mmCIF file of C-alpha atoms in Angstrom:
data_model
loop_
_atom_site.group_PDB
_atom_site.id
_atom_site.type_symbol
_atom_site.label_atom_id
_atom_site.label_comp_id
_atom_site.label_asym_id
_atom_site.label_seq_id
_atom_site.Cartn_x
_atom_site.Cartn_y
_atom_site.Cartn_z
ATOM 1 C CA UNK A 651 -7.180 -18.530 -5.277
ATOM 2 C CA UNK A 652 -3.574 -17.928 -6.335
ATOM 3 C CA UNK A 653 -3.297 -14.617 -8.166
ATOM 4 C CA UNK A 654 -0.925 -14.608 -11.115
ATOM 5 C CA UNK A 655 2.036 -12.259 -11.060
ATOM 6 C CA UNK A 656 0.496 -10.134 -13.839
ATOM 7 C CA UNK A 657 -2.695 -9.782 -11.823
ATOM 8 C CA UNK A 658 -0.724 -8.782 -8.739
ATOM 9 C CA UNK A 659 1.101 -6.135 -10.750
ATOM 10 C CA UNK A 660 -2.195 -4.797 -12.083
ATOM 11 C CA UNK A 661 -3.617 -4.593 -8.568
ATOM 12 C CA UNK A 662 -0.559 -2.679 -7.354
ATOM 13 C CA UNK A 663 -0.734 -0.256 -10.276
ATOM 14 C CA UNK A 664 -4.423 0.339 -9.592
ATOM 15 C CA UNK A 665 -3.803 0.895 -5.895
ATOM 16 C CA UNK A 666 -0.930 3.277 -6.659
ATOM 17 C CA UNK A 667 -3.259 5.314 -8.879
ATOM 18 C CA UNK A 668 -5.825 5.427 -6.055
ATOM 19 C CA UNK A 669 -3.173 6.717 -3.651
ATOM 20 C CA UNK A 670 -2.011 9.255 -6.213
ATOM 21 C CA UNK A 671 -5.583 10.510 -6.472
ATOM 22 C CA UNK A 672 -6.095 10.982 -2.734
ATOM 23 C CA UNK A 673 -2.595 12.330 -2.076
ATOM 24 C CA UNK A 674 -2.871 15.003 -4.713
ATOM 25 C CA UNK A 675 -5.161 15.646 -7.613
ATOM 26 C CA UNK A 676 -4.687 18.939 -9.450
ATOM 27 C CA UNK A 677 -8.425 19.611 -9.579
ATOM 28 C CA UNK A 678 -8.641 19.791 -5.762
ATOM 29 C CA UNK A 679 -7.346 22.252 -3.191
ATOM 30 C CA UNK A 680 -6.998 19.545 -0.540
ATOM 31 C CA UNK A 681 -5.093 16.317 -0.026
ATOM 32 C CA UNK A 682 -5.763 13.181 2.020
ATOM 33 C CA UNK A 683 -3.506 11.017 4.187
ATOM 34 C CA UNK A 684 -5.226 7.649 4.531
ATOM 35 C CA UNK A 685 -3.346 6.358 7.631
ATOM 36 C CA UNK A 686 -4.772 2.814 7.458
ATOM 37 C CA UNK A 687 -3.359 1.382 4.221
ATOM 38 C CA UNK A 688 -3.263 -2.420 4.457
ATOM 39 C CA UNK A 689 -4.387 -5.444 2.475
ATOM 40 C CA UNK A 690 -7.583 -5.282 4.527
ATOM 41 C CA UNK A 691 -8.461 -1.794 3.271
ATOM 42 C CA UNK A 692 -8.164 -2.819 -0.386
ATOM 43 C CA UNK A 693 -11.232 -4.404 -1.945
ATOM 44 C CA UNK A 694 -11.291 -6.114 -5.348
ATOM 45 C CA UNK A 695 -14.316 -5.889 -7.626
ATOM 46 C CA UNK A 696 -15.406 -8.589 -10.069
ATOM 47 C CA UNK A 697 -12.840 -7.323 -12.576
ATOM 48 C CA UNK A 698 -10.032 -7.566 -9.995
ATOM 49 C CA UNK A 699 -9.761 -3.781 -9.842
ATOM 50 C CA UNK A 700 -8.633 -2.523 -6.405
ATOM 51 C CA UNK A 701 -10.837 -0.140 -4.450
ATOM 52 C CA UNK A 702 -9.351 1.709 -1.470
ATOM 53 C CA UNK A 703 -11.762 1.907 1.469
ATOM 54 C CA UNK A 704 -12.013 2.777 5.190
ATOM 55 C CA UNK A 705 -11.370 6.510 5.213
ATOM 56 C CA UNK A 706 -12.818 7.044 8.702
ATOM 57 C CA UNK A 707 -9.401 7.841 10.205
ATOM 58 C CA UNK A 708 -7.945 9.713 7.232
ATOM 59 C CA UNK A 709 -6.635 13.275 7.473
ATOM 60 C CA UNK A 710 -7.713 16.049 5.131
ATOM 61 C CA UNK A 711 -5.087 18.733 4.644
ATOM 62 C CA UNK A 712 -4.502 21.670 2.313
ATOM 63 C CA UNK A 713 -2.966 20.707 -1.018
ATOM 64 C CA UNK A 714 -0.171 23.214 -0.375
ATOM 65 C CA UNK A 715 0.782 21.229 2.761
ATOM 66 C CA UNK A 716 1.068 17.844 1.108
ATOM 67 C CA UNK A 717 4.840 17.737 1.645
ATOM 68 C CA UNK A 718 4.533 18.469 5.362
ATOM 69 C CA UNK A 719 4.268 16.143 8.336
ATOM 70 C CA UNK A 720 1.696 16.597 11.092
ATOM 71 C CA UNK A 721 1.752 15.894 14.808
ATOM 72 C CA UNK A 722 -1.129 13.735 16.042
ATOM 73 C CA UNK A 723 -2.291 13.065 19.584
ATOM 74 C CA UNK A 724 -3.148 9.473 18.736
ATOM 75 C CA UNK A 725 -1.383 7.142 16.309
ATOM 76 C CA UNK A 726 -3.752 5.556 13.786
ATOM 77 C CA UNK A 727 -2.731 2.495 11.814
ATOM 78 C CA UNK A 728 -2.906 -1.243 11.302
ATOM 79 C CA UNK A 729 -0.482 -3.532 13.152
ATOM 80 C CA UNK A 730 2.149 -4.842 10.766
ATOM 81 C CA UNK A 731 1.762 -1.906 8.361
ATOM 82 C CA UNK A 732 2.612 1.090 10.541
ATOM 83 C CA UNK A 733 5.317 3.579 9.613
ATOM 84 C CA UNK A 734 8.009 3.311 12.352
ATOM 85 C CA UNK A 735 8.679 7.066 12.212
ATOM 86 C CA UNK A 736 5.005 7.802 12.770
ATOM 87 C CA UNK A 737 4.847 5.281 15.625
ATOM 88 C CA UNK A 738 7.903 6.794 17.325
ATOM 89 C CA UNK A 739 7.228 10.505 16.839
ATOM 90 C CA UNK A 740 3.447 10.779 16.330
ATOM 91 C CA UNK A 741 4.211 12.704 13.139
ATOM 92 C CA UNK A 742 2.318 11.496 10.087
ATOM 93 C CA UNK A 743 2.692 12.403 6.418
ATOM 94 C CA UNK A 744 1.935 11.052 2.982
ATOM 95 C CA UNK A 745 5.152 9.074 3.302
ATOM 96 C CA UNK A 746 3.473 7.121 6.130
ATOM 97 C CA UNK A 747 0.971 5.841 3.554
ATOM 98 C CA UNK A 748 3.908 5.018 1.276
ATOM 99 C CA UNK A 749 5.470 2.812 3.962
ATOM 100 C CA UNK A 750 2.214 0.900 4.411
ATOM 101 C CA UNK A 751 1.865 0.538 0.655
ATOM 102 C CA UNK A 752 5.353 -0.977 0.586
ATOM 103 C CA UNK A 753 4.178 -3.670 2.991
ATOM 104 C CA UNK A 754 1.195 -4.458 0.743
ATOM 105 C CA UNK A 755 3.581 -4.698 -2.213
ATOM 106 C CA UNK A 756 5.780 -7.192 -0.372
ATOM 107 C CA UNK A 757 2.688 -9.205 0.597
ATOM 108 C CA UNK A 758 1.763 -9.503 -3.070
ATOM 109 C CA UNK A 759 5.354 -10.203 -4.097
ATOM 110 C CA UNK A 760 6.051 -12.876 -1.484
ATOM 111 C CA UNK A 761 2.577 -14.360 -1.077
ATOM 112 C CA UNK A 762 2.857 -13.806 2.697
ATOM 113 C CA UNK A 763 0.798 -11.828 5.207
ATOM 114 C CA UNK A 764 2.329 -8.840 6.981
ATOM 115 C CA UNK A 765 2.218 -10.775 10.270
ATOM 116 C CA UNK A 766 2.491 -14.542 10.681
ATOM 117 C CA UNK A 767 1.988 -15.461 14.335
ATOM 118 C CA UNK A 768 3.293 -19.004 13.939
ATOM 119 C CA UNK A 769 6.426 -17.952 12.064
ATOM 120 C CA UNK A 770 9.816 -17.289 13.658
ATOM 121 C CA UNK A 771 10.048 -14.200 11.449
ATOM 122 C CA UNK A 772 6.760 -12.732 12.610
ATOM 123 C CA UNK A 773 6.819 -9.434 10.727
ATOM 124 C CA UNK A 774 7.197 -9.285 6.962
ATOM 125 C CA UNK A 775 8.793 -5.803 6.818
ATOM 126 C CA UNK A 776 12.181 -6.648 8.400
ATOM 127 C CA UNK A 777 12.201 -10.101 6.811
ATOM 128 C CA UNK A 778 11.645 -8.765 3.293
ATOM 129 C CA UNK A 779 14.054 -5.855 3.753
ATOM 130 C CA UNK A 780 16.845 -8.144 4.968
ATOM 131 C CA UNK A 781 16.316 -10.639 2.153
ATOM 132 C CA UNK A 782 16.284 -7.814 -0.404
ATOM 133 C CA UNK A 783 19.577 -6.355 0.851
ATOM 134 C CA UNK A 784 21.164 -9.800 0.858
ATOM 135 C CA UNK A 785 19.763 -10.577 -2.620
ATOM 136 C CA UNK A 786 17.812 -13.554 -1.230
ATOM 137 C CA UNK A 787 14.228 -12.455 -1.872
ATOM 138 C CA UNK A 788 13.590 -15.543 -3.968
ATOM 139 C CA UNK A 789 13.844 -17.616 -0.766
ATOM 140 C CA UNK A 790 10.599 -16.117 0.596
ATOM 141 C CA UNK A 791 8.652 -15.963 -2.665
ATOM 142 C CA UNK A 792 6.214 -18.714 -3.605
ATOM 143 C CA UNK A 793 7.914 -20.865 -6.256
ATOM 144 C CA UNK A 794 4.910 -20.813 -8.599
ATOM 145 C CA UNK A 795 4.946 -17.001 -8.505
ATOM 146 C CA UNK A 796 8.712 -16.825 -8.923
ATOM 147 C CA UNK A 797 8.528 -18.836 -12.152
ATOM 148 C CA UNK A 798 6.066 -16.321 -13.627
ATOM 149 C CA UNK A 799 8.203 -13.224 -13.055
ATOM 150 C CA UNK A 800 10.197 -11.412 -15.713
ATOM 151 C CA UNK A 801 13.530 -10.443 -14.142
ATOM 152 C CA UNK A 802 13.277 -6.752 -15.087
ATOM 153 C CA UNK A 803 9.718 -6.556 -13.819
ATOM 154 C CA UNK A 804 10.710 -8.252 -10.579
ATOM 155 C CA UNK A 805 13.729 -5.996 -10.033
ATOM 156 C CA UNK A 806 11.734 -2.798 -10.475
ATOM 157 C CA UNK A 807 8.911 -4.008 -8.251
ATOM 158 C CA UNK A 808 11.177 -5.299 -5.471
ATOM 159 C CA UNK A 809 13.339 -2.164 -5.448
ATOM 160 C CA UNK A 810 10.241 0.029 -5.255
ATOM 161 C CA UNK A 811 8.756 -1.956 -2.375
ATOM 162 C CA UNK A 812 12.091 -1.790 -0.544
ATOM 163 C CA UNK A 813 12.411 1.969 -1.104
ATOM 164 C CA UNK A 814 8.941 2.466 0.371
ATOM 165 C CA UNK A 815 10.208 0.966 3.648
ATOM 166 C CA UNK A 816 13.118 3.388 4.022
ATOM 167 C CA UNK A 817 13.436 4.399 7.680
ATOM 168 C CA UNK A 818 13.773 8.039 6.614
ATOM 169 C CA UNK A 819 10.376 9.337 5.524
ATOM 170 C CA UNK A 820 11.964 11.911 3.217
ATOM 171 C CA UNK A 821 13.872 9.178 1.351
ATOM 172 C CA UNK A 822 10.770 7.219 0.403
ATOM 173 C CA UNK A 823 9.531 7.775 -3.173
ATOM 174 C CA UNK A 824 6.423 9.864 -3.679
ATOM 175 C CA UNK A 825 3.365 8.203 -5.114
ATOM 176 C CA UNK A 826 3.742 9.619 -8.630
ATOM 177 C CA UNK A 827 7.216 8.087 -8.890
ATOM 178 C CA UNK A 828 5.810 4.785 -7.651
ATOM 179 C CA UNK A 829 3.066 4.848 -10.287
ATOM 180 C CA UNK A 830 5.666 5.377 -13.013
ATOM 181 C CA UNK A 831 7.881 2.546 -11.747
ATOM 182 C CA UNK A 832 5.043 0.050 -11.366
ATOM 183 C CA UNK A 833 3.640 0.820 -14.805
ATOM 184 C CA UNK A 834 7.104 0.112 -16.230
ATOM 185 C CA UNK A 835 7.262 -3.182 -14.319
ATOM 186 C CA UNK A 836 3.865 -4.151 -15.719
ATOM 187 C CA UNK A 837 4.951 -3.205 -19.244
ATOM 188 C CA UNK A 838 8.004 -5.461 -18.984
ATOM 189 C CA UNK A 839 5.895 -8.350 -17.718
ATOM 190 C CA UNK A 840 3.229 -7.910 -20.390
ATOM 191 C CA UNK A 841 5.876 -7.773 -23.117
ATOM 192 C CA UNK A 842 7.305 -11.107 -21.978
ATOM 193 C CA UNK A 843 3.836 -12.634 -21.781
ATOM 194 C CA UNK A 844 2.985 -11.479 -25.313
ATOM 195 C CA UNK A 845 6.314 -12.794 -26.609
ATOM 196 C CA UNK A 846 5.621 -16.189 -25.061
ATOM 197 C CA UNK A 847 2.066 -16.360 -26.423
ATOM 198 C CA UNK A 848 3.231 -15.290 -29.888
ATOM 199 C CA UNK A 849 5.818 -18.063 -30.074
ATOM 200 C CA UNK A 850 3.387 -20.561 -28.629
ATOM 201 C CA UNK A 851 0.910 -19.667 -31.392
ATOM 202 C CA UNK A 852 3.565 -20.023 -34.101
ATOM 203 C CA UNK A 853 4.807 -23.425 -33.024
ATOM 204 C CA UNK A 854 1.466 -25.039 -32.162
#
């Protein structure tokens, strides 16, 4: 079933809130790095609300250490979603989850899986990043989705997804900034939808 752009935005906002909760909630003295963020670890209930699952390989750290990175003996992750810095150095942080979340965002934006075995451009991350830099993202977005997007909503969403894939972990936005950006993107899209419905009602 093809999800509308508004629905995709709502799913991303919900998932961002879930990540914000596990990364840092003021009521707790600990924080969690998920390490396996992917489209496969996000479940949707009957109301299309996202539920983050599969915490078996997550790391629990002190809340005061949430801005630190940690050396691991074994890299945990899902192929196609892994943070390159983590893969190269064995050092994981909350920004590793942010990278993986960026891949999920591009999957929802482009209507493509993170890996397409039959495609010349097998991995979505470099494909999406290159098209974003060259201002050609529309070429890899499903046309039906593209027609639904408000330009301001699209620009905010695409820039955020791209920023999540920054090679430098420290340059990736934190989850609270992502929540704020995505909520703004959703507000822009909802405003356009309401405007359209209002004028449709008047002229029918």
